[in-house]
PDB file of C-alpha atoms and ligand atoms in Angstrom:
ATOM      1  CA  MET A 880      -3.679  21.688  -7.648  1.00 88.00           C
ATOM      2  CA  PRO A 881      -3.273  20.961  -3.997  1.00 94.00           C
ATOM      3  CA  ARG A 882      -0.242  19.126  -2.853  1.00 98.00           C
ATOM      4  CA  ALA A 883      -1.688  15.741  -2.219  1.00 98.00           C
ATOM      5  CA  ASP A 884      -0.169  12.547  -0.655  1.00 98.00           C
ATOM      6  CA  LEU A 885      -2.717   9.712  -0.831  1.00 98.00           C
ATOM      7  CA  HIS A 886      -0.580   6.739  -0.068  1.00 98.00           C
ATOM      8  CA  CYS A 887       1.531   6.139   3.031  1.00 98.00           C
ATOM      9  CA  HIS A 888       1.946   3.860   6.026  1.00 98.00           C
ATOM     10  CA  SER A 889       2.202   3.942   9.864  1.00 98.00           C
ATOM     11  CA  THR A 890       3.029   1.540  12.577  1.00 98.00           C
ATOM     12  CA  ILE A 891      -0.595   0.072  12.146  1.00 98.00           C
ATOM     13  CA  SER A 892       0.936  -1.736   9.171  1.00 98.00           C
ATOM     14  CA  ASP A 893       4.614  -1.612   8.028  1.00 98.00           C
ATOM     15  CA  GLY A 894       5.532   2.037   8.621  1.00 98.00           C
ATOM     16  CA  VAL A 895       7.831   3.119  11.229  1.00 97.00           C
ATOM     17  CA  LEU A 896       5.941   6.232  12.519  1.00 98.00           C
ATOM     18  CA  GLU A 897       2.789   6.300  14.624  1.00 98.00           C
ATOM     19  CA  PRO A 898      -0.329   7.562  12.810  1.00 98.00           C
ATOM     20  CA  ALA A 899      -0.247  10.823  14.724  1.00 98.00           C
ATOM     21  CA  ASP A 900       3.378  11.309  13.765  1.00 98.00           C
ATOM     22  CA  VAL A 901       2.677  10.596  10.081  1.00 98.00           C
ATOM     23  CA  ALA A 902      -0.128  13.198  10.225  1.00 98.00           C
ATOM     24  CA  ARG A 903       2.336  15.842  11.809  1.00 98.00           C
ATOM     25  CA  ARG A 904       5.056  14.975   9.344  1.00 98.00           C
ATOM     26  CA  ALA A 905       2.691  15.286   6.373  1.00 98.00           C
ATOM     27  CA  SER A 906       1.460  18.705   7.583  1.00 98.00           C
ATOM     28  CA  ALA A 907       5.034  19.888   8.380  1.00 98.00           C
ATOM     29  CA  ASN A 908       6.097  18.814   4.757  1.00 98.00           C
ATOM     30  CA  GLY A 909       3.389  20.941   3.272  1.00 98.00           C
ATOM     31  CA  VAL A 910       0.933  18.253   2.344  1.00 98.00           C
ATOM     32  CA  GLU A 911      -2.586  19.900   1.625  1.00 98.00           C
ATOM     33  CA  LEU A 912      -4.649  16.721   1.075  1.00 98.00           C
ATOM     34  CA  TRP A 913      -3.712  13.564   2.916  1.00 98.00           C
ATOM     35  CA  ALA A 914      -4.793   9.961   3.314  1.00 98.00           C
ATOM     36  CA  LEU A 915      -3.388   7.222   5.495  1.00 99.00           C
ATOM     37  CA  THR A 916      -3.447   3.947   3.664  1.00 99.00           C
ATOM     38  CA  ASP A 917      -2.154   1.177   5.893  1.00 99.00           C
ATOM     39  CA  HIS A 918      -2.006  -2.324   4.459  1.00 98.00           C
ATOM     40  CA  ASP A 919      -5.172  -4.381   5.300  1.00 99.00           C
ATOM     41  CA  GLU A 920      -6.012  -2.397   8.327  1.00 98.00           C
ATOM     42  CA  VAL A 921      -7.869   0.858   9.243  1.00 98.00           C
ATOM     43  CA  ALA A 922      -7.148   1.040  12.973  1.00 98.00           C
ATOM     44  CA  GLY A 923      -4.903   4.148  12.442  1.00 98.00           C
ATOM     45  CA  VAL A 924      -7.590   6.179  10.685  1.00 98.00           C
ATOM     46  CA  ALA A 925      -9.374   7.578  13.816  1.00 98.00           C
ATOM     47  CA  VAL A 926      -6.193   9.084  15.288  1.00 98.00           C
ATOM     48  CA  ALA A 927      -4.926  10.210  11.824  1.00 98.00           C
ATOM     49  CA  ARG A 928      -8.184  11.937  11.237  1.00 98.00           C
ATOM     50  CA  GLN A 929      -8.270  13.578  14.549  1.00 98.00           C
ATOM     51  CA  VAL A 930      -4.630  14.962  14.359  1.00 98.00           C
ATOM     52  CA  ALA A 931      -5.192  16.063  10.710  1.00 98.00           C
ATOM     53  CA  GLU A 932      -8.254  18.021  11.726  1.00 98.00           C
ATOM     54  CA  SER A 933      -6.330  19.719  14.528  1.00 98.00           C
ATOM     55  CA  LEU A 934      -3.801  20.692  11.943  1.00 98.00           C
ATOM     56  CA  ASN A 935      -6.397  21.896   9.474  1.00 98.00           C
ATOM     57  CA  LEU A 936      -5.026  19.204   7.015  1.00 98.00           C
ATOM     58  CA  PRO A 937      -7.819  17.874   4.759  1.00 98.00           C
ATOM     59  CA  PHE A 938      -7.921  14.147   5.368  1.00 98.00           C
ATOM     60  CA  LEU A 939      -9.413  11.006   3.560  1.00 98.00           C
ATOM     61  CA  ALA A 940      -9.655   7.597   5.288  1.00 98.00           C
ATOM     62  CA  GLY A 941      -7.691   5.046   3.246  1.00 98.00           C
ATOM     63  CA  VAL A 942      -6.463   1.502   3.185  1.00 99.00           C
ATOM     64  CA  GLU A 943      -4.198  -0.521   0.846  1.00 99.00           C
ATOM     65  CA  ILE A 944      -5.758  -4.010   0.214  1.00 99.00           C
ATOM     66  CA  SER A 945      -3.803  -7.129  -0.703  1.00 98.00           C
ATOM     67  CA  VAL A 946      -5.396  -8.895  -3.758  1.00 98.00           C
ATOM     68  CA  THR A 947      -4.359 -11.799  -5.958  1.00 98.00           C
ATOM     69  CA  TRP A 948      -4.991 -11.225  -9.585  1.00 98.00           C
ATOM     70  CA  ALA A 949      -3.662 -13.595 -12.348  1.00 98.00           C
ATOM     71  CA  GLY A 950      -1.630 -15.387  -9.765  1.00 97.00           C
ATOM     72  CA  ARG A 951       0.261 -12.238  -8.483  1.00 97.00           C
ATOM     73  CA  THR A 952      -0.228  -9.877  -5.631  1.00 98.00           C
ATOM     74  CA  LEU A 953      -1.875  -6.627  -6.614  1.00 98.00           C
ATOM     75  CA  HIS A 954      -2.449  -3.732  -4.206  1.00 98.00           C
ATOM     76  CA  VAL A 955      -5.704  -1.790  -4.420  1.00 99.00           C
ATOM     77  CA  VAL A 956      -6.044   1.401  -2.412  1.00 99.00           C
ATOM     78  CA  GLY A 957      -9.441   2.448  -1.213  1.00 99.00           C
ATOM     79  CA  LEU A 958      -9.866   6.199  -0.526  1.00 98.00           C
ATOM     80  CA  GLY A 959     -12.542   8.091   1.141  1.00 98.00           C
ATOM     81  CA  ILE A 960     -13.883   5.028   2.892  1.00 98.00           C
ATOM     82  CA  ASP A 961     -16.198   4.714   5.801  1.00 98.00           C
ATOM     83  CA  ASP A 962     -13.636   3.015   8.186  1.00 98.00           C
ATOM     84  CA  ALA A 963     -16.372   1.604  10.376  1.00 98.00           C
ATOM     85  CA  HIS A 964     -18.144  -0.325   7.676  1.00 98.00           C
ATOM     86  CA  PRO A 965     -18.644  -3.999   8.774  1.00 98.00           C
ATOM     87  CA  ALA A 966     -18.154  -5.600   5.371  1.00 98.00           C
ATOM     88  CA  LEU A 967     -14.855  -3.775   4.941  1.00 98.00           C
ATOM     89  CA  LEU A 968     -13.736  -4.589   8.483  1.00 98.00           C
ATOM     90  CA  ASP A 969     -14.568  -8.299   8.145  1.00 98.00           C
ATOM     91  CA  GLY A 970     -12.672  -8.554   4.781  1.00 98.00           C
ATOM     92  CA  LEU A 971      -9.596  -6.859   6.243  1.00 98.00           C
ATOM     93  CA  ALA A 972      -9.690  -9.115   9.293  1.00 98.00           C
ATOM     94  CA  SER A 973      -9.652 -12.202   7.114  1.00 98.00           C
ATOM     95  CA  ILE A 974      -6.542 -10.983   5.307  1.00 98.00           C
ATOM     96  CA  ARG A 975      -4.703 -10.292   8.609  1.00 98.00           C
ATOM     97  CA  GLN A 976      -5.467 -13.793   9.584  1.00 98.00           C
ATOM     98  CA  GLN A 977      -3.872 -15.009   6.351  1.00 98.00           C
ATOM     99  CA  ARG A 978      -0.912 -12.858   7.091  1.00 98.00           C
ATOM    100  CA  ILE A 979      -0.363 -14.529  10.474  1.00 97.00           C
ATOM    101  CA  GLU A 980      -0.349 -17.974   8.937  1.00 97.00           C
ATOM    102  CA  ARG A 981       1.929 -16.818   6.131  1.00 98.00           C
ATOM    103  CA  ALA A 982       4.324 -15.150   8.584  1.00 98.00           C
ATOM    104  CA  GLN A 983       4.524 -18.410  10.602  1.00 98.00           C
ATOM    105  CA  GLY A 984       5.414 -20.192   7.390  1.00 98.00           C
ATOM    106  CA  MET A 985       7.990 -17.647   6.495  1.00 98.00           C
ATOM    107  CA  GLY A 986       9.503 -17.978   9.954  1.00 98.00           C
ATOM    108  CA  GLN A 987       9.807 -21.697   9.512  1.00 98.00           C
ATOM    109  CA  ARG A 988      11.604 -21.137   6.152  1.00 98.00           C
ATOM    110  CA  PHE A 989      13.989 -18.619   7.674  1.00 98.00           C
ATOM    111  CA  SER A 990      14.654 -21.160  10.453  1.00 98.00           C
ATOM    112  CA  ASP A 991      15.483 -23.847   7.900  1.00 98.00           C
ATOM    113  CA  LEU A 992      17.728 -21.394   6.108  1.00 98.00           C
ATOM    114  CA  GLY A 993      19.833 -20.758   9.296  1.00 98.00           C
ATOM    115  CA  TYR A 994      17.995 -17.722  10.720  1.00 98.00           C
ATOM    116  CA  PRO A 995      16.206 -19.020  13.780  1.00 97.00           C
ATOM    117  CA  GLY A 996      13.872 -16.784  15.828  1.00 98.00           C
ATOM    118  CA  THR A 997      13.087 -14.583  12.829  1.00 98.00           C
ATOM    119  CA  TYR A 998       9.258 -14.886  13.228  1.00 98.00           C
ATOM    120  CA  GLU A 999       9.427 -13.969  16.933  1.00 98.00           C
ATOM    121  CA  GLY A1000      11.761 -11.119  16.069  1.00 98.00           C
ATOM    122  CA  ALA A1001       9.571  -9.801  13.278  1.00 98.00           C
ATOM    123  CA  LEU A1002       6.564  -9.949  15.649  1.00 97.00           C
ATOM    124  CA  ARG A1003       8.544  -7.799  18.197  1.00 97.00           C
ATOM    125  CA  VAL A1004       9.451  -5.298  15.537  1.00 96.00           C
ATOM    126  CA  ALA A1005       5.908  -4.984  14.370  1.00 97.00           C
ATOM    127  CA  GLY A1006       4.162  -2.034  15.908  1.00 91.00           C
ATOM    128  CA  ASN A1007       0.901  -3.909  15.477  1.00 96.00           C
ATOM    129  CA  PRO A1008       1.270  -7.659  16.024  1.00 94.00           C
ATOM    130  CA  GLY A1009      -2.045  -8.146  14.304  1.00 95.00           C
ATOM    131  CA  LEU A1010      -0.564  -6.978  11.011  1.00 97.00           C
ATOM    132  CA  ILE A1011       2.612  -8.789  10.147  1.00 98.00           C
ATOM    133  CA  SER A1012       4.333  -8.063   6.910  1.00 98.00           C
ATOM    134  CA  ARG A1013       7.482  -9.041   5.011  1.00 98.00           C
ATOM    135  CA  THR A1014       8.792  -5.630   5.896  1.00 98.00           C
ATOM    136  CA  HIS A1015       8.973  -6.555   9.565  1.00 98.00           C
ATOM    137  CA  PHE A1016      10.944  -9.644   8.765  1.00 98.00           C
ATOM    138  CA  ALA A1017      13.473  -7.533   6.738  1.00 98.00           C
ATOM    139  CA  ARG A1018      13.558  -4.812   9.363  1.00 98.00           C
ATOM    140  CA  TYR A1019      14.276  -7.353  12.149  1.00 98.00           C
ATOM    141  CA  LEU A1020      17.112  -8.972  10.200  1.00 98.00           C
ATOM    142  CA  VAL A1021      18.677  -5.558   9.492  1.00 98.00           C
ATOM    143  CA  GLN A1022      18.275  -4.408  13.183  1.00 97.00           C
ATOM    144  CA  THR A1023      19.913  -7.493  14.407  1.00 98.00           C
ATOM    145  CA  GLY A1024      22.947  -7.071  12.102  1.00 98.00           C
ATOM    146  CA  GLN A1025      22.255 -10.146  10.097  1.00 98.00           C
ATOM    147  CA  PHE A1026      21.820  -8.102   6.844  1.00 98.00           C
ATOM    148  CA  SER A1027      23.147  -4.723   5.887  1.00 97.00           C
ATOM    149  CA  HIS A1028      19.880  -3.359   4.446  1.00 96.00           C
ATOM    150  CA  MET A1029      16.292  -4.364   3.844  1.00 97.00           C
ATOM    151  CA  GLN A1030      16.663  -4.564   0.012  1.00 97.00           C
ATOM    152  CA  ALA A1031      19.278  -7.312   0.417  1.00 98.00           C
ATOM    153  CA  VAL A1032      16.745  -9.375   2.537  1.00 98.00           C
ATOM    154  CA  PHE A1033      14.044  -8.985  -0.148  1.00 98.00           C
ATOM    155  CA  ASP A1034      16.502  -9.674  -2.951  1.00 98.00           C
ATOM    156  CA  GLN A1035      17.989 -12.753  -1.302  1.00 98.00           C
ATOM    157  CA  TYR A1036      14.951 -14.302   0.492  1.00 98.00           C
ATOM    158  CA  LEU A1037      11.652 -12.386   0.512  1.00 98.00           C
ATOM    159  CA  LYS A1038      11.009 -11.381  -3.130  1.00 96.00           C
ATOM    160  CA  ASP A1039       8.002 -13.204  -4.625  1.00 93.00           C
ATOM    161  CA  ASP A1040      10.009 -16.366  -5.615  1.00 92.00           C
ATOM    162  CA  GLY A1041      12.457 -15.991  -2.796  1.00 97.00           C
ATOM    163  CA  ALA A1042      13.402 -18.978  -0.589  1.00 98.00           C
ATOM    164  CA  ALA A1043      11.629 -17.573   2.577  1.00 98.00           C
ATOM    165  CA  TYR A1044       8.581 -16.339   0.791  1.00 97.00           C
ATOM    166  CA  VAL A1045       5.288 -18.225   1.361  1.00 97.00           C
ATOM    167  CA  PRO A1046       2.923 -17.499  -1.558  1.00 94.00           C
ATOM    168  CA  THR A1047      -0.577 -16.635  -0.384  1.00 96.00           C
ATOM    169  CA  VAL A1048      -3.797 -16.349  -2.255  1.00 98.00           C
ATOM    170  CA  TRP A1049      -5.338 -13.059  -1.193  1.00 98.00           C
ATOM    171  CA  PRO A1050      -8.905 -11.993  -1.811  1.00 98.00           C
ATOM    172  CA  THR A1051     -10.031 -11.401  -5.327  1.00 98.00           C
ATOM    173  CA  LEU A1052     -10.287  -7.996  -7.091  1.00 99.00           C
ATOM    174  CA  GLU A1053     -14.077  -8.445  -7.013  1.00 98.00           C
ATOM    175  CA  GLU A1054     -14.096  -8.896  -3.239  1.00 99.00           C
ATOM    176  CA  ALA A1055     -11.681  -6.012  -2.517  1.00 99.00           C
ATOM    177  CA  LEU A1056     -13.743  -3.616  -4.765  1.00 98.00           C
ATOM    178  CA  GLY A1057     -16.915  -4.947  -3.103  1.00 98.00           C
ATOM    179  CA  TRP A1058     -15.672  -3.992   0.290  1.00 98.00           C
ATOM    180  CA  ILE A1059     -14.413  -0.559  -0.807  1.00 98.00           C
ATOM    181  CA  HIS A1060     -17.587   0.265  -2.582  1.00 98.00           C
ATOM    182  CA  ALA A1061     -19.699  -1.025   0.352  1.00 98.00           C
ATOM    183  CA  ALA A1062     -17.783   1.498   2.510  1.00 98.00           C
ATOM    184  CA  SER A1063     -18.455   4.301  -0.046  1.00 98.00           C
ATOM    185  CA  GLY A1064     -14.846   4.637  -1.194  1.00 98.00           C
ATOM    186  CA  VAL A1065     -13.044   4.978  -4.480  1.00 98.00           C
ATOM    187  CA  ALA A1066     -10.862   2.098  -5.683  1.00 99.00           C
ATOM    188  CA  VAL A1067      -7.438   2.904  -6.963  1.00 99.00           C
ATOM    189  CA  ILE A1068      -4.852   0.383  -8.483  1.00 99.00           C
ATOM    190  CA  ALA A1069      -1.683   1.096  -6.500  1.00 99.00           C
ATOM    191  CA  HIS A1070       1.641   1.526  -8.242  1.00 98.00           C
ATOM    192  CA  PRO A1071       0.769  -0.271 -11.502  1.00 98.00           C
ATOM    193  CA  GLY A1072       4.406   0.007 -12.610  1.00 98.00           C
ATOM    194  CA  ARG A1073       5.503  -2.518 -10.016  1.00 98.00           C
ATOM    195  CA  TYR A1074       3.559  -5.550 -11.275  1.00 98.00           C
ATOM    196  CA  GLN A1075       5.189  -8.159 -13.493  1.00 97.00           C
ATOM    197  CA  TYR A1076       2.093  -8.534 -15.719  1.00 98.00           C
ATOM    198  CA  THR A1077       2.338  -8.959 -19.453  1.00 98.00           C
ATOM    199  CA  GLU A1078       0.842  -6.259 -21.636  1.00 97.00           C
ATOM    200  CA  LEU A1079      -2.100  -8.407 -22.248  1.00 98.00           C
ATOM    201  CA  GLN A1080      -2.644  -9.045 -18.583  1.00 98.00           C
ATOM    202  CA  PHE A1081      -2.489  -5.283 -17.853  1.00 98.00           C
ATOM    203  CA  GLU A1082      -5.208  -4.667 -20.440  1.00 98.00           C
ATOM    204  CA  GLY A1083      -7.304  -7.510 -18.774  1.00 98.00           C
ATOM    205  CA  LEU A1084      -6.691  -5.987 -15.351  1.00 98.00           C
ATOM    206  CA  PHE A1085      -7.721  -2.482 -16.409  1.00 98.00           C
ATOM    207  CA  ALA A1086     -10.835  -3.824 -18.092  1.00 98.00           C
ATOM    208  CA  ALA A1087     -11.794  -6.024 -15.128  1.00 98.00           C
ATOM    209  CA  PHE A1088     -11.126  -3.219 -12.692  1.00 98.00           C
ATOM    210  CA  LYS A1089     -13.368  -0.820 -14.672  1.00 98.00           C
ATOM    211  CA  ASP A1090     -16.154  -3.468 -15.017  1.00 98.00           C
ATOM    212  CA  LEU A1091     -16.097  -3.801 -11.247  1.00 98.00           C
ATOM    213  CA  GLY A1092     -16.445   0.058 -10.779  1.00 98.00           C
ATOM    214  CA  GLY A1093     -12.847   0.782 -10.231  1.00 98.00           C
ATOM    215  CA  GLN A1094     -12.154   4.459 -11.051  1.00 98.00           C
ATOM    216  CA  ALA A1095      -8.559   5.410 -10.503  1.00 99.00           C
ATOM    217  CA  ILE A1096      -4.853   4.399 -10.838  1.00 99.00           C
ATOM    218  CA  GLU A1097      -1.832   5.821  -9.154  1.00 99.00           C
ATOM    219  CA  VAL A1098       0.286   7.714 -11.599  1.00 98.00           C
ATOM    220  CA  ASN A1099       2.734   9.794  -9.471  1.00 98.00           C
ATOM    221  CA  THR A1100       3.938   7.509  -6.673  1.00 98.00           C
ATOM    222  CA  GLY A1101       7.205   6.918  -4.844  1.00 97.00           C
ATOM    223  CA  SER A1102       7.095   3.517  -6.282  1.00 96.00           C
ATOM    224  CA  HIS A1103       7.371   4.859  -9.957  1.00 98.00           C
ATOM    225  CA  ASN A1104      10.313   6.445 -11.751  1.00 96.00           C
ATOM    226  CA  PRO A1105       9.651   9.688 -13.636  1.00 95.00           C
ATOM    227  CA  GLY A1106       9.303   7.790 -16.910  1.00 97.00           C
ATOM    228  CA  GLN A1107       6.454   5.852 -15.364  1.00 98.00           C
ATOM    229  CA  PHE A1108       4.719   9.044 -14.263  1.00 98.00           C
ATOM    230  CA  GLN A1109       4.436   9.670 -18.095  1.00 98.00           C
ATOM    231  CA  THR A1110       3.564   6.157 -18.949  1.00 98.00           C
ATOM    232  CA  TYR A1111       0.756   5.760 -16.359  1.00 98.00           C
ATOM    233  CA  GLY A1112      -0.480   9.273 -16.955  1.00 98.00           C
ATOM    234  CA  ASP A1113      -1.115   8.191 -20.573  1.00 98.00           C
ATOM    235  CA  VAL A1114      -2.682   4.965 -19.343  1.00 98.00           C
ATOM    236  CA  ALA A1115      -5.073   6.893 -17.096  1.00 98.00           C
ATOM    237  CA  LYS A1116      -6.094   9.133 -20.050  1.00 98.00           C
ATOM    238  CA  HIS A1117      -6.423   6.248 -22.412  1.00 98.00           C
ATOM    239  CA  HIS A1118      -8.761   4.220 -20.079  1.00 98.00           C
ATOM    240  CA  GLY A1119     -10.515   7.170 -18.615  1.00 98.00           C
ATOM    241  CA  PHE A1120      -9.226   6.624 -15.123  1.00 98.00           C
ATOM    242  CA  LEU A1121      -8.831   9.294 -12.521  1.00 98.00           C
ATOM    243  CA  ALA A1122      -5.281   9.834 -11.367  1.00 98.00           C
ATOM    244  CA  SER A1123      -3.933   9.497  -7.867  1.00 98.00           C
ATOM    245  CA  CYS A1124      -0.585  10.385  -6.340  1.00 98.00           C
ATOM    246  CA  GLY A1125       1.250   9.520  -3.062  1.00 98.00           C
ATOM    247  CA  SER A1126       4.712   8.978  -1.675  1.00 98.00           C
ATOM    248  CA  ASP A1127       4.071   5.319  -0.366  1.00 98.00           C
ATOM    249  CA  PHE A1128       6.072   6.597   2.674  1.00 98.00           C
ATOM    250  CA  HIS A1129       7.049   3.911   5.144  1.00 98.00           C
ATOM    251  CA  GLY A1130       9.713   5.670   7.214  1.00 97.00           C
ATOM    252  CA  PRO A1131      12.261   8.475   7.182  1.00 96.00           C
ATOM    253  CA  LYS A1132      15.321   6.314   6.394  1.00 88.00           C
ATOM    254  CA  GLU A1133      13.522   3.634   4.422  1.00 91.00           C
ATOM    255  CA  SER A1134      11.550   5.427   1.708  1.00 88.00           C
ATOM    256  CA  ARG A1135      12.611   6.848  -1.554  1.00 87.00           C
ATOM    257  CA  CYS A1136      10.086   9.540  -1.328  1.00 96.00           C
ATOM    258  CA  ASP A1137       9.124  11.446   1.877  1.00 98.00           C
ATOM    259  CA  LEU A1138       5.648  12.583   2.617  1.00 98.00           C
ATOM    260  CA  GLY A1139       4.534  15.368   0.203  1.00 98.00           C
ATOM    261  CA  GLU A1140       7.617  14.879  -1.973  1.00 97.00           C
ATOM    262  CA  VAL A1141       5.905  13.181  -4.848  1.00 97.00           C
ATOM    263  CA  PRO A1142       5.673  15.606  -7.806  1.00 97.00           C
ATOM    264  CA  SER A1143       2.153  16.991  -8.569  1.00 97.00           C
ATOM    265  CA  LEU A1144       0.079  15.351 -11.269  1.00 98.00           C
ATOM    266  CA  ARG A1145       0.180  16.516 -14.869  1.00 97.00           C
ATOM    267  CA  GLN A1146      -2.380  19.200 -15.525  1.00 97.00           C
ATOM    268  CA  ASP A1147      -4.208  17.173 -18.215  1.00 98.00           C
ATOM    269  CA  LEU A1148      -5.166  14.438 -15.742  1.00 98.00           C
ATOM    270  CA  THR A1149      -8.265  14.430 -13.679  1.00 98.00           C
ATOM    271  CA  PRO A1150      -7.248  13.940  -9.976  1.00 98.00           C
ATOM    272  CA  VAL A1151      -8.844  11.236  -7.960  1.00 98.00           C
ATOM    273  CA  TRP A1152     -10.213  13.792  -5.479  1.00 98.00           C
ATOM    274  CA  HIS A1153     -12.590  15.067  -8.168  1.00 98.00           C
ATOM    275  CA  ALA A1154     -14.526  11.755  -7.885  1.00 98.00           C
ATOM    276  CA  PRO A1155     -17.952  12.680  -6.445  1.00 97.00           C
ATOM    277  CA  ALA A1156     -17.653  10.274  -3.555  1.00 95.00           C
ATOM    278  CA  ILE A1157     -14.469  11.998  -2.428  1.00 97.00           C
ATOM    279  CA  ALA A1158     -15.440  15.531  -3.332  1.00 96.00           C
ATOM    280  CA  ALA A1159     -18.528  15.055  -1.161  1.00 93.00           C
ATOM    281  CA  ARG A1160     -16.345  14.052   1.825  1.00 91.00           C
ATOM    282  CA  LEU A1161     -14.095  17.070   1.335  1.00 93.00           C
ATOM    283  CA  ALA A1162     -16.934  19.565   0.949  1.00 86.00           C
TER     284      ALA A1162
HETATM  285  P1  AMP B1234       3.669  -7.944   2.342  1.00 67.20           P
HETATM  286  O1  AMP B1234       2.458  -7.055   2.208  1.00 67.20           O
HETATM  287  O2  AMP B1234       3.791  -8.599   3.692  1.00 67.20           O
HETATM  288  O3  AMP B1234       3.675  -8.939   1.186  1.00 67.20           O
HETATM  289  O4  AMP B1234       4.890  -7.086   2.209  1.00 67.20           O
HETATM  290  C1  AMP B1234       4.948  -6.170   1.203  1.00 67.20           C
HETATM  291  C2  AMP B1234       5.692  -4.933   1.573  1.00 67.20           C
HETATM  292  O5  AMP B1234       7.053  -5.142   1.581  1.00 67.20           O
HETATM  293  C3  AMP B1234       5.497  -3.708   0.618  1.00 67.20           C
HETATM  294  O6  AMP B1234       4.341  -2.944   1.004  1.00 67.20           O
HETATM  295  C4  AMP B1234       6.740  -2.956   0.807  1.00 67.20           C
HETATM  296  O7  AMP B1234       6.538  -2.163   1.923  1.00 67.20           O
HETATM  297  C5  AMP B1234       7.762  -4.027   1.201  1.00 67.20           C
HETATM  298  N1  AMP B1234       8.482  -4.454  -0.003  1.00 67.20           N
HETATM  299  C6  AMP B1234       8.140  -5.273  -1.040  1.00 67.20           C
HETATM  300  N2  AMP B1234       9.082  -5.446  -1.968  1.00 67.20           N
HETATM  301  C7  AMP B1234      10.232  -4.881  -1.389  1.00 67.20           C
HETATM  302  C8  AMP B1234      11.452  -4.727  -1.880  1.00 67.20           C
HETATM  303  N3  AMP B1234      11.962  -5.314  -2.953  1.00 67.20           N
HETATM  304  N4  AMP B1234      12.318  -4.015  -1.109  1.00 67.20           N
HETATM  305  C9  AMP B1234      11.967  -3.489   0.017  1.00 67.20           C
HETATM  306  N5  AMP B1234      10.659  -3.508   0.548  1.00 67.20           N
HETATM  307  C10 AMP B1234       9.818  -4.204  -0.223  1.00 67.20           C
HETATM  308 MN1   MN B1235       4.449  -1.737   2.670  1.00 67.20          MN
HETATM  309 MN1   MN B1236       1.834  -1.355  -2.224  1.00 67.20          MN
HETATM  310 MN1   MN B1237       1.897   1.130   0.167  1.00 67.20          MN
END
């Protein structure tokens, strides 16, 4: 089984390394199959692909799409996508527009809470001002010494019911899967262990996802603990999903799991790169 890392971020979204540097780090860390999956933007894919090719590192174009399902944010990764497909690009552009409006609202809340200039600061910290994320707010507040670490900002203000958080209704699961499939990609439910759904809701989610043509879930991810590798491996088998794995790397000092560090998938799971759409791209 190749050492695969199919989930990570660059400065095109909320990562700290440029796409080319993420490619080089993946290769240096021994990754044998790599995908760049920035939030709601594919502008890093071309450079990532070019550098990966120069390093003989097999590469898949990817994206991590923000979705609202049952009133909560859900992340759906698209792998092996055509990163020039107009329907996908239009959909992602609409999400980035929502992000800008949300960020302005969060800036206002931080101002009211006694942290003026946070929106402008977060924008300066963002490598790509067209993709503003909660991560940039947290990073700015830590870099300016107003908080000791990013988790503290999330815990105190930015978590989903935090005082500075502005809830947003992202596109539906149907829309996101529609864009991924239009772009010939494979849809993957990212880090299922992170969502606060009830057991009944999870069953509904897996059924809806499968009905819409979703094929895979992340099993081994930097966002899961080892117990969850087991749990979601069993879920994948039970529901007949392919299994994906990735570090969810954002930056050298920020992420639990570096590129290539996530343990390999259990042998009894079918890896997502066996999906015909992906196997064809790798052939
Ligand atoms: P957004 O897409 O703007 O809602 O921001 C979500 C991003 O914030 C995630 O992709 C993570 O990178 C980061 N994040 C979410 N929750 C936390 C947390 N509790 N601690 C640190 N980072 C987090
Ligand atoms: Mn992120
Ligand atoms: Mn995510
Ligand atoms: Mn991610």
